[in-house]
PDB file of C-alpha atoms in Angstrom:
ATOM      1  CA  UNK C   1      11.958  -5.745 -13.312  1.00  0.00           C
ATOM      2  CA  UNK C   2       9.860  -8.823 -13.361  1.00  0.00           C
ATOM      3  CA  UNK C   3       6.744  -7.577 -11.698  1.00  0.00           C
ATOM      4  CA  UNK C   4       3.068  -9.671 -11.360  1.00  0.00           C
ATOM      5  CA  UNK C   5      -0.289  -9.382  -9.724  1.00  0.00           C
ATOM      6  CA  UNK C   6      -2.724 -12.626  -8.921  1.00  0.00           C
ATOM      7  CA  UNK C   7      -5.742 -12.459  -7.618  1.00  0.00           C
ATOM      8  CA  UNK C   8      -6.916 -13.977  -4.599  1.00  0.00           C
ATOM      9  CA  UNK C   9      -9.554 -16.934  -3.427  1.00  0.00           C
ATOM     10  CA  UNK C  10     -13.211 -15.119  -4.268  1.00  0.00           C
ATOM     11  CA  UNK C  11     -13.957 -15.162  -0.537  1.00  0.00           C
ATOM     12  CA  UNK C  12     -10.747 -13.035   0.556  1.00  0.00           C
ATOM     13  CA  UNK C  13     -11.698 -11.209  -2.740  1.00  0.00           C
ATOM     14  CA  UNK C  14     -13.556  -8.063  -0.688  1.00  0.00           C
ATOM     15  CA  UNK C  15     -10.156  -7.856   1.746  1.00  0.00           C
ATOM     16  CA  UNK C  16      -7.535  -8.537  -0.450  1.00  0.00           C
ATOM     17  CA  UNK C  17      -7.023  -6.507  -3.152  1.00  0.00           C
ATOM     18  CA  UNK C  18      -4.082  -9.188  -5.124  1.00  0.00           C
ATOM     19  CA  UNK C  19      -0.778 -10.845  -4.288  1.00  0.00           C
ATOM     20  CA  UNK C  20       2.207  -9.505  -6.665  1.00  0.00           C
ATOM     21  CA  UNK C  21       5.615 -10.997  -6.814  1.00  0.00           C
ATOM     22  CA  UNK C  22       8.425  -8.754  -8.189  1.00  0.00           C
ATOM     23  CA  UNK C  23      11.957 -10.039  -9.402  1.00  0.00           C
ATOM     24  CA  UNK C  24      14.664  -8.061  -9.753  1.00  0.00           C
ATOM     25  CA  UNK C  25      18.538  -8.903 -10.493  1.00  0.00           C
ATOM     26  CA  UNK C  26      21.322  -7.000  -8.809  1.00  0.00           C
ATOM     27  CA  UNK C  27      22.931  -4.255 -10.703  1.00  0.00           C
ATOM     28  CA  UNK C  28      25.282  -1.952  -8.760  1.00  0.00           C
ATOM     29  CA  UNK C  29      24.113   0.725 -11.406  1.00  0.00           C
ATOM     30  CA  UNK C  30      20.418   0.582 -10.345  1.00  0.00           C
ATOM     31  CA  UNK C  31      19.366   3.347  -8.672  1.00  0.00           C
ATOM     32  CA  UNK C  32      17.348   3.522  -5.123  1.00  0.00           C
ATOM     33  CA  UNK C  33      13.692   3.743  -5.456  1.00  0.00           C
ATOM     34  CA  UNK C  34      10.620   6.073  -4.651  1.00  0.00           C
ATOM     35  CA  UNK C  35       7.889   4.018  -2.971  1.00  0.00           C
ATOM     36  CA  UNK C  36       4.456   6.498  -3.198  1.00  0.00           C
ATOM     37  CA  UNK C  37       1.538   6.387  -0.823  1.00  0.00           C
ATOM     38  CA  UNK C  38      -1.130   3.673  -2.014  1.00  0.00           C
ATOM     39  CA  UNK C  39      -3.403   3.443   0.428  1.00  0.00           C
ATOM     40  CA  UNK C  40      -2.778   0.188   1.315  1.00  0.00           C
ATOM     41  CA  UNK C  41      -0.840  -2.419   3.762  1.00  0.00           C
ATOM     42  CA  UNK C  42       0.641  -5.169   2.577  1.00  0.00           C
ATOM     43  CA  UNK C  43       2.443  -7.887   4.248  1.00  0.00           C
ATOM     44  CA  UNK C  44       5.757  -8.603   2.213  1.00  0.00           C
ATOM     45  CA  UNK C  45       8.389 -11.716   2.062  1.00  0.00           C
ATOM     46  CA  UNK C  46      12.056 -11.366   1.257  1.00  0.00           C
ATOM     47  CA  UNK C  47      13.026 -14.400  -0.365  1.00  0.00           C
ATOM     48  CA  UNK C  48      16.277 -12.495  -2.023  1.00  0.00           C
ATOM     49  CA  UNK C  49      19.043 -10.296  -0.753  1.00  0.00           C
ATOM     50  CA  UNK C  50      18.389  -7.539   1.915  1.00  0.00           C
ATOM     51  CA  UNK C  51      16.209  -4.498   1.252  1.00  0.00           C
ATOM     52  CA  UNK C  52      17.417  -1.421   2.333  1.00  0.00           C
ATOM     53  CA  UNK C  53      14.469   1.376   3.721  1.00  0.00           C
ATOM     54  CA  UNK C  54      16.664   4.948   3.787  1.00  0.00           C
ATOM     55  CA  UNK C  55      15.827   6.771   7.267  1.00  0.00           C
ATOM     56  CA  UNK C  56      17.618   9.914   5.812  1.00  0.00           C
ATOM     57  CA  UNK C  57      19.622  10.685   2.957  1.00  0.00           C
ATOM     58  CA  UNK C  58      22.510   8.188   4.000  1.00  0.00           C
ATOM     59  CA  UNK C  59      20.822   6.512   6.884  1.00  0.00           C
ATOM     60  CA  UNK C  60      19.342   3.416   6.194  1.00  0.00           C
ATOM     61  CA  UNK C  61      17.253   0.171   8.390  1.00  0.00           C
ATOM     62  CA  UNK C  62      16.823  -2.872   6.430  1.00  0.00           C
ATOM     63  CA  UNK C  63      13.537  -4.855   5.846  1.00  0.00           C
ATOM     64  CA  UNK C  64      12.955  -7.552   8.575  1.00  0.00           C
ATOM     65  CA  UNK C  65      12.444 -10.419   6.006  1.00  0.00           C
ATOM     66  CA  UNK C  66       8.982 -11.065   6.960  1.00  0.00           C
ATOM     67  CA  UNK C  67       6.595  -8.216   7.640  1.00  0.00           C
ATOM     68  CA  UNK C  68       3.967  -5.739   7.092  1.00  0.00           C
ATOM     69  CA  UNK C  69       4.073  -2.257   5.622  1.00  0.00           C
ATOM     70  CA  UNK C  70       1.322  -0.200   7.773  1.00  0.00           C
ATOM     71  CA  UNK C  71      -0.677   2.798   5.468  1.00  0.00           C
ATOM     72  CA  UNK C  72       2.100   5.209   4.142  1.00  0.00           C
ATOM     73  CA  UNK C  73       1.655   8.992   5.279  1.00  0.00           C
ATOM     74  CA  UNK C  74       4.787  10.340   3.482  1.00  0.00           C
ATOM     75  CA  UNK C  75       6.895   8.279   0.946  1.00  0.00           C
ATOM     76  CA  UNK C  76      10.537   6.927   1.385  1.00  0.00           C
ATOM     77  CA  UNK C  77      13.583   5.412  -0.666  1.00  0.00           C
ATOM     78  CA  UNK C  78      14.246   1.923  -0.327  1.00  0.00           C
ATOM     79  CA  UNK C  79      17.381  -0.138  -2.591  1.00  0.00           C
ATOM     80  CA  UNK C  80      18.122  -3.420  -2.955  1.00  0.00           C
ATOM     81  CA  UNK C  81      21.453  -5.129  -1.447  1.00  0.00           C
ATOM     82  CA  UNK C  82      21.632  -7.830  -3.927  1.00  0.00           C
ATOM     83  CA  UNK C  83      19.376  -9.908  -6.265  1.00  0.00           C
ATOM     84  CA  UNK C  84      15.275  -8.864  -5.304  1.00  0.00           C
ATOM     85  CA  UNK C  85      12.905 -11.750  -4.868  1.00  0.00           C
ATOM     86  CA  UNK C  86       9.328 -10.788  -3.040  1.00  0.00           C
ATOM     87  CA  UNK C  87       5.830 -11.884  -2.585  1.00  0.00           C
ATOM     88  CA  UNK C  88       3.204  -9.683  -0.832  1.00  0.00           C
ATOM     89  CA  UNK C  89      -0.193  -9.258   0.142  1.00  0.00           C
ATOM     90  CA  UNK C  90      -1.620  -6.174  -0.984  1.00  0.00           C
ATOM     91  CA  UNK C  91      -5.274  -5.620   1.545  1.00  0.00           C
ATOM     92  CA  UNK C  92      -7.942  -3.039   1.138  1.00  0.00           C
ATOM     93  CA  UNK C  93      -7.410  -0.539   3.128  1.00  0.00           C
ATOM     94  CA  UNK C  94      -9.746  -2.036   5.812  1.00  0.00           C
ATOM     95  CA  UNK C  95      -8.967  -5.480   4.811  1.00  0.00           C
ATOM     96  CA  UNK C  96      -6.472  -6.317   7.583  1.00  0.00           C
ATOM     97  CA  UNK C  97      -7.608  -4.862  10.590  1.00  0.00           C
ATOM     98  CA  UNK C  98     -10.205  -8.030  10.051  1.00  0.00           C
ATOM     99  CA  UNK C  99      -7.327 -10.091  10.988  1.00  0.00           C
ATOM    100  CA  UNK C 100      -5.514  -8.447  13.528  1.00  0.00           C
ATOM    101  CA  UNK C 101      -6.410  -7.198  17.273  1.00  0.00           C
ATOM    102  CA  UNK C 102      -3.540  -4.529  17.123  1.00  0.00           C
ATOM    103  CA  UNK C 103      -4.742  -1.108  16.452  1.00  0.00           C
ATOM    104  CA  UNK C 104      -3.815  -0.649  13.022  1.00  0.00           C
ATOM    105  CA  UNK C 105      -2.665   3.130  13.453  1.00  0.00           C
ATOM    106  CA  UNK C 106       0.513   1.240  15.268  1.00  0.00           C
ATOM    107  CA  UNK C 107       1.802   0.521  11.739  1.00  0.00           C
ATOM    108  CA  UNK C 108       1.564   3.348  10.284  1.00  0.00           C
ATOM    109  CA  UNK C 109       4.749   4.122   8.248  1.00  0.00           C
ATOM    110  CA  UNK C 110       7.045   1.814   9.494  1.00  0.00           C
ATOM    111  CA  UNK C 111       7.692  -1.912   8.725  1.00  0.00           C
ATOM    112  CA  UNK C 112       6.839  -4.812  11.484  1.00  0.00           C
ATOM    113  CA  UNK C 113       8.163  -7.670  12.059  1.00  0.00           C
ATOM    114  CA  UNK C 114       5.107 -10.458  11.149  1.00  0.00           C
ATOM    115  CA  UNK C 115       6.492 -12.391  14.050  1.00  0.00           C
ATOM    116  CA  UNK C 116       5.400  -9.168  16.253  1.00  0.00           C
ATOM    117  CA  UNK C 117       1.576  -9.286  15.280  1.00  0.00           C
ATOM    118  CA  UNK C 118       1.096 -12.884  15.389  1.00  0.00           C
ATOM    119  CA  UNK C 119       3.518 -14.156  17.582  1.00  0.00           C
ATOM    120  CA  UNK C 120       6.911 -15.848  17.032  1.00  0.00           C
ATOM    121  CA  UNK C 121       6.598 -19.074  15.969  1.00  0.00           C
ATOM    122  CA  UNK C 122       3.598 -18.955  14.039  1.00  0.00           C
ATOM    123  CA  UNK C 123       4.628 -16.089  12.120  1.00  0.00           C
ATOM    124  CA  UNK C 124       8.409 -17.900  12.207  1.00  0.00           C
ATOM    125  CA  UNK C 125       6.467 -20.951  10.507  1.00  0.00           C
ATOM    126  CA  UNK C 126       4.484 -18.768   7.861  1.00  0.00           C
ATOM    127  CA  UNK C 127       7.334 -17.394   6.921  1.00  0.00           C
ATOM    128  CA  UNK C 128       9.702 -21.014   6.227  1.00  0.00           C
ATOM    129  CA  UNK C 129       6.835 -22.634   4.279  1.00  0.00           C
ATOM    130  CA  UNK C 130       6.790 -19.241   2.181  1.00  0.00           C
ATOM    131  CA  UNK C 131      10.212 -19.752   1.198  1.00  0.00           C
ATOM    132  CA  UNK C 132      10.517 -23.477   0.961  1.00  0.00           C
ATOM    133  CA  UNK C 133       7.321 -23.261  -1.406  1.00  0.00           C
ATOM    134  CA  UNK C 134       8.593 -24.103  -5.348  1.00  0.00           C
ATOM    135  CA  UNK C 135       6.598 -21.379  -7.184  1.00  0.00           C
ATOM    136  CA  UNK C 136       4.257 -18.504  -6.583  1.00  0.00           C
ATOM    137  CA  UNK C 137       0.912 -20.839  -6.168  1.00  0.00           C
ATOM    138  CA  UNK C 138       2.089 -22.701  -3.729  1.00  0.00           C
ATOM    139  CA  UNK C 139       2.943 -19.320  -1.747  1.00  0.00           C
ATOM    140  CA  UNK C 140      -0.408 -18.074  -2.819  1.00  0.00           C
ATOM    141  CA  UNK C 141      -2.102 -21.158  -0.857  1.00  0.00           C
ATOM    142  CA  UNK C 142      -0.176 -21.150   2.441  1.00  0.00           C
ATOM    143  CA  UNK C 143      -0.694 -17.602   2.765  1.00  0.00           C
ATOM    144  CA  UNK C 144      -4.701 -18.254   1.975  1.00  0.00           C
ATOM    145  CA  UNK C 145      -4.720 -20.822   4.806  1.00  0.00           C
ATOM    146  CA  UNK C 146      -2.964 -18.696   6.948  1.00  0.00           C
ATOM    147  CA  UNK C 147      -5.556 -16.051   6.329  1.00  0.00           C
ATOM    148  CA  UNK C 148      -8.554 -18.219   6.499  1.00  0.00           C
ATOM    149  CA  UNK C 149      -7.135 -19.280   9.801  1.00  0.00           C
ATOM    150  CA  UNK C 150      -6.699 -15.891  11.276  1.00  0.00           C
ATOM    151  CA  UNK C 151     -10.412 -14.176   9.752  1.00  0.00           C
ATOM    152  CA  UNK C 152     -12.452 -13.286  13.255  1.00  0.00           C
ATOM    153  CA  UNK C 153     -16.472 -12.233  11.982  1.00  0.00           C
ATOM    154  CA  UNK C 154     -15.831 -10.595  15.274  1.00  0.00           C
ATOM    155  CA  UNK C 155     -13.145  -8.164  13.836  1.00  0.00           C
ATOM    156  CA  UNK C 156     -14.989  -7.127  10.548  1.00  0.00           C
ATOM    157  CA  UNK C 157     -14.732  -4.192   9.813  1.00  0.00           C
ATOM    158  CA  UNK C 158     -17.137  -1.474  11.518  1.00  0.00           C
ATOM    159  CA  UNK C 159     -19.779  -0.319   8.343  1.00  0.00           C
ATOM    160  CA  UNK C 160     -19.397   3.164   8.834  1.00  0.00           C
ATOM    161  CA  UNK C 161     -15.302   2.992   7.860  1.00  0.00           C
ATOM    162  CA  UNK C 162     -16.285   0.108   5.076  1.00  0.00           C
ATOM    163  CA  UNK C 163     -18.938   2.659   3.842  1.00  0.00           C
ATOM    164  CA  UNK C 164     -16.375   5.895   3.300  1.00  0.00           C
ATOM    165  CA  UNK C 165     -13.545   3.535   2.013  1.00  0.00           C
ATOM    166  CA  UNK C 166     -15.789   2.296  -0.593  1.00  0.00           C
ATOM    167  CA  UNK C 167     -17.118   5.598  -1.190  1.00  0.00           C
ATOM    168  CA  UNK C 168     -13.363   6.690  -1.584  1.00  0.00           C
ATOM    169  CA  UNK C 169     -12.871   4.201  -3.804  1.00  0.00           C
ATOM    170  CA  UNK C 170     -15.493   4.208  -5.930  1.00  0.00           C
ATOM    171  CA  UNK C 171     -15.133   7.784  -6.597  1.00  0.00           C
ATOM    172  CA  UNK C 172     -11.221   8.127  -6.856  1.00  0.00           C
ATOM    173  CA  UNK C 173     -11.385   9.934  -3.799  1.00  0.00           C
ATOM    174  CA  UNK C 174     -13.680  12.660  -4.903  1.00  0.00           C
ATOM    175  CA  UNK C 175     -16.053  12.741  -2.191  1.00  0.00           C
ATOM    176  CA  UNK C 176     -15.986  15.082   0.785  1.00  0.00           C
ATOM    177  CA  UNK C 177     -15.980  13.168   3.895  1.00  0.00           C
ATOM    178  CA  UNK C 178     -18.898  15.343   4.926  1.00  0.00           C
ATOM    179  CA  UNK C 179     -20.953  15.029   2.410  1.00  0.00           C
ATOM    180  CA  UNK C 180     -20.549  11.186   2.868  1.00  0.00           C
ATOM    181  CA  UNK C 181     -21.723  11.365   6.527  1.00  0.00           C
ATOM    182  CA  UNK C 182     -24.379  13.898   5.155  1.00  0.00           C
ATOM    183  CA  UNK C 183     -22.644  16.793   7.299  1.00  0.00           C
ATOM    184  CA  UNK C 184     -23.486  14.917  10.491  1.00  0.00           C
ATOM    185  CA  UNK C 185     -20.545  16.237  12.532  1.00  0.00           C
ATOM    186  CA  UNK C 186     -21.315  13.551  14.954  1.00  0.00           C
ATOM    187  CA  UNK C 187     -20.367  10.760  12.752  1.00  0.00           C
ATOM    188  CA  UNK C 188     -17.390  12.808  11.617  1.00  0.00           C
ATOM    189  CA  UNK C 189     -15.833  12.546  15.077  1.00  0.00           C
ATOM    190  CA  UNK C 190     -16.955   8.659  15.353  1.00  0.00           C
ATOM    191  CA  UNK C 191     -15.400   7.982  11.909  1.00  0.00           C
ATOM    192  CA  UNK C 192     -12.314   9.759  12.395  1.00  0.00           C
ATOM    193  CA  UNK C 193     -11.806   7.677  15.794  1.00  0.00           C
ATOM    194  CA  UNK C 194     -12.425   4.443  14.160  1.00  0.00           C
ATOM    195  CA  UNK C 195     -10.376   5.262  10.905  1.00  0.00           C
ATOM    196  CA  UNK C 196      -7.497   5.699  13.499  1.00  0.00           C
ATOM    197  CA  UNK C 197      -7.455   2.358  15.128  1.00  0.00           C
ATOM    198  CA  UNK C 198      -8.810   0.600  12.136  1.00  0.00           C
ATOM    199  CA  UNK C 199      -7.122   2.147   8.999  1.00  0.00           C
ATOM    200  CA  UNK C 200      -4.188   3.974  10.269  1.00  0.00           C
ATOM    201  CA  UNK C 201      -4.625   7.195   8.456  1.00  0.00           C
ATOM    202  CA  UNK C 202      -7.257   9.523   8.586  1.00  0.00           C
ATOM    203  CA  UNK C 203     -10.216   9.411   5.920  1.00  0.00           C
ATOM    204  CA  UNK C 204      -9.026  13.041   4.280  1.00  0.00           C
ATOM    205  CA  UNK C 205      -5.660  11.303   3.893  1.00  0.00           C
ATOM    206  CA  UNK C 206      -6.887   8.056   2.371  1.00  0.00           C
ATOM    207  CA  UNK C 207      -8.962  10.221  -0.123  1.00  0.00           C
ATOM    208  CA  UNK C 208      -6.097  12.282  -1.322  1.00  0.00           C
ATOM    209  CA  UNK C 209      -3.827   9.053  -1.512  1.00  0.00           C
ATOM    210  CA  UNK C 210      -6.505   7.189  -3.717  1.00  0.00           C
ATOM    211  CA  UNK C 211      -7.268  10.531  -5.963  1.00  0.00           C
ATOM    212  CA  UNK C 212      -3.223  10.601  -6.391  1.00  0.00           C
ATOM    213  CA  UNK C 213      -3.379   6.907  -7.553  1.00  0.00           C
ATOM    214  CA  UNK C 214      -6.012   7.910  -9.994  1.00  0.00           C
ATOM    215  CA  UNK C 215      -4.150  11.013 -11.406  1.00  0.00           C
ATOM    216  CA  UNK C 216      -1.097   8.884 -11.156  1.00  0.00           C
ATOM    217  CA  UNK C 217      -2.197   6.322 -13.530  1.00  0.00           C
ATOM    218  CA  UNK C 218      -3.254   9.088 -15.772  1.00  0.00           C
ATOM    219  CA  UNK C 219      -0.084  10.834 -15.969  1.00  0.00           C
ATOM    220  CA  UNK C 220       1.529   7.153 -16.775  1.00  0.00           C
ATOM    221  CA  UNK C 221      -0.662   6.977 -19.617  1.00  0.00           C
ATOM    222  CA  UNK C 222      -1.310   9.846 -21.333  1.00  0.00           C
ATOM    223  CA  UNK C 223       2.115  12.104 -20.431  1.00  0.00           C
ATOM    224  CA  UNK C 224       2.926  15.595 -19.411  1.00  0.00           C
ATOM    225  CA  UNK C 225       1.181  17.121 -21.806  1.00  0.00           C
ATOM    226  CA  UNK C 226      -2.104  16.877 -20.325  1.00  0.00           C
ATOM    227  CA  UNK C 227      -1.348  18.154 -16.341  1.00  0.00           C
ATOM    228  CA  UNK C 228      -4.358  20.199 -16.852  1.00  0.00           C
ATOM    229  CA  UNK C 229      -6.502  17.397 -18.151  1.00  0.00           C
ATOM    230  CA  UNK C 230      -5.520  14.969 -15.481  1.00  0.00           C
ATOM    231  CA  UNK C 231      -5.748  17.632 -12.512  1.00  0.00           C
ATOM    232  CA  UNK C 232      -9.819  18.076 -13.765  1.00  0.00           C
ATOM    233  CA  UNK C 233     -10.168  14.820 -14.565  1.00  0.00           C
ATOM    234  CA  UNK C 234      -8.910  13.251 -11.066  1.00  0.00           C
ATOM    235  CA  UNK C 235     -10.736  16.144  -9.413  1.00  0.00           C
ATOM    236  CA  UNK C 236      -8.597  18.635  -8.355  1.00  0.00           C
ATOM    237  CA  UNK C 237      -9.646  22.547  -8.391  1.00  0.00           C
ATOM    238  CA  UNK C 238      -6.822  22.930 -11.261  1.00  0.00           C
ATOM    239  CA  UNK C 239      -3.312  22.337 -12.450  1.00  0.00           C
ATOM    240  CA  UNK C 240      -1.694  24.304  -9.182  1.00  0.00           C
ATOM    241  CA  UNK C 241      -3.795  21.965  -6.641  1.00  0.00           C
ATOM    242  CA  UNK C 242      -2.733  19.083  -8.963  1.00  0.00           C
ATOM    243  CA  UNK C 243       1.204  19.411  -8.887  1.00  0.00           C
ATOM    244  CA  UNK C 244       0.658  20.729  -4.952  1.00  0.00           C
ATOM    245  CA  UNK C 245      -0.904  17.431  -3.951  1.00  0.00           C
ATOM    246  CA  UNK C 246       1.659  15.524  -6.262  1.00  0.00           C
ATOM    247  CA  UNK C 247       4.320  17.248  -4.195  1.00  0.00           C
ATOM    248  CA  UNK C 248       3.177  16.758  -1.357  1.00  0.00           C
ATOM    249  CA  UNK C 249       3.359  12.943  -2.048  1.00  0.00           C
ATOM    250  CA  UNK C 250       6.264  12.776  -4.558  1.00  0.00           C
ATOM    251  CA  UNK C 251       8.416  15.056  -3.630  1.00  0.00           C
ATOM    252  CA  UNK C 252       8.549  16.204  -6.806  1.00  0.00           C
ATOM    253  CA  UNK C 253       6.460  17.727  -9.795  1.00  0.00           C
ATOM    254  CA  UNK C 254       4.676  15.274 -12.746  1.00  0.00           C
ATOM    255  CA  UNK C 255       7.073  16.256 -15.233  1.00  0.00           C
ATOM    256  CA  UNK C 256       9.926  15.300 -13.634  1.00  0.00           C
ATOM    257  CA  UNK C 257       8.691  12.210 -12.230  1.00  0.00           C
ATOM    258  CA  UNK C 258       8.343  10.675 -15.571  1.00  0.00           C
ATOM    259  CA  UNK C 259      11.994  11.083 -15.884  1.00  0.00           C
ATOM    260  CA  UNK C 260      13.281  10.070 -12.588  1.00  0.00           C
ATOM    261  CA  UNK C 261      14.937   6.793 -12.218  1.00  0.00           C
ATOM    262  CA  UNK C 262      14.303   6.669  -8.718  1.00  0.00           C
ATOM    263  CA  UNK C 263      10.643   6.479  -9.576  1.00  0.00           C
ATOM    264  CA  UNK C 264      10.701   2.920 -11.863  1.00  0.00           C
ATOM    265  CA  UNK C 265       9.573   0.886  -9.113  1.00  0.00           C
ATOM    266  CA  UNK C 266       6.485   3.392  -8.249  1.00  0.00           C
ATOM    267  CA  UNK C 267       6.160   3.723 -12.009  1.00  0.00           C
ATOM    268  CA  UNK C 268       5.834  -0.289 -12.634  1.00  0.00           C
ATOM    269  CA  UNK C 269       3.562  -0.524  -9.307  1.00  0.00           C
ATOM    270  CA  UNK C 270       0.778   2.300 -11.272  1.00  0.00           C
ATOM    271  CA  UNK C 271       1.085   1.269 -14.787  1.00  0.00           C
TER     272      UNK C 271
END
């Protein structure tokens, strides 16, 4: 797997978090993939073969070849029908609803069509100059311009969800939501409104998303050994509310997710 990250123009820089490109040549041995909860959305182009997105164990959708992944609640399987070829945007968690009108809670866990939030033939356009473009920098600049285009002041972000997401952040998702609003149960109710139509998932489930990327990139680096280390360390209670979260996410326990082929793709995405 060919897999990259490049960073955006400095004035996106506080909405989008990088653009990645990942390249990956057909093998009928390779084996479907895990995708994890990131906390993210991220508007991806096909420029290769098919994607499949499994609906069940042998029911399956595939990819439109222009869209955007809403914030994942739960995680899925997804395998290639041929040779992979894909650039994405990767946004902050409240970096897209700045370009958008739709309530972002309509995307949640399920790919749309870009054509269907910006309309048919812009978003038919977008997508031919993405694919006609020569090399990754030239894709990097139409979707900037598309961007720049599309930014509303009038859709930034409202400061009370940009205040817990960065909190979230800057913490690895170790801070209560409470204690961020200082227990004002007011603001809870506000926030969890706003988080709805402008984030897609509620704040307790962005935190434990962003604490599992934290332990996740732990586990990646230090092993199995340490479950206990990385459960304190990522701020879980202890090693049982570790592996409970992880399973929640995963489907299955650290250990084993080191070993699981189905999990290179998450395990390239973390490292």
């Amino acid at each position: 797997m060919n897999y990259q990250t490049f960073q955006p123009h400095p004035d996106l820089r506080a909405l989008v978090k990088y653009y990645w490109t990942l390249e990956v040549p057909f093998d009928p041995s390779n084996q479907k993939q895990k995708l994890i909860p990131d906390g993210c959305i991220e508007m991806t182009f096909n420029l290769g073969d098919k994607i499949k997105r499994y609906t069940s164990k042998s029911e399956f959708i595939l990819h439109p070849c222009a869209m955007v992944m809403g914030q994942r609640a739960k995680s899925y399987y997804i395998e290639p029908t041929g040779d992979v070829r894909s650039f994405a945007i990767c946004f902050y968690p409240y970096g897209f609803a700045n370009f958008l009108n739709t309530p972002i809670k309509s995307l949640t866990d399920k790919e749309t069509p870009v054509e269907d939030l910006f309309g048919k033939i812009p978003a038919k356009e977008l997508e031919q100059k993405i694919i006609r473009a020569t090399n990754t920098q030239l894709r990097i600049e139409i979707i900037e311009e598309f961007l720049f285009n599309k930014l509303n002041d009038k859709n930034t972000i409202d400061n009370i969800v940009k205040t817990t997401i960065d909190t979230l952040l800057e913490t690895r998702g170790n801070s209560s939501i409470n204690s961020i609003l200082k227990n004002d149960l007011s603001k809870r109710r506000q926030l969890e409104r706003k988080f709805s139509n402008q984030i897609g998932i509620s704040p307790k489930q962005l935190g434990k998303v962003i604490r599992l990327q934290a332990a996740l990139n732990m586990l990646l680096n230090k092993g199995p050994e340490s479950l206990t280390h990385i459960a304190y360390e990522s701020g879980y209670y202890d090693q049982a509310h570790f592996i409970k979260d992880f399973k929640e996410f995963t489907k299955t326990n650290p250990s084993e997710f080191l070993e699981n082929e189905n999990m290179a793709l998450s395990t390239i995405f973390y490292q």
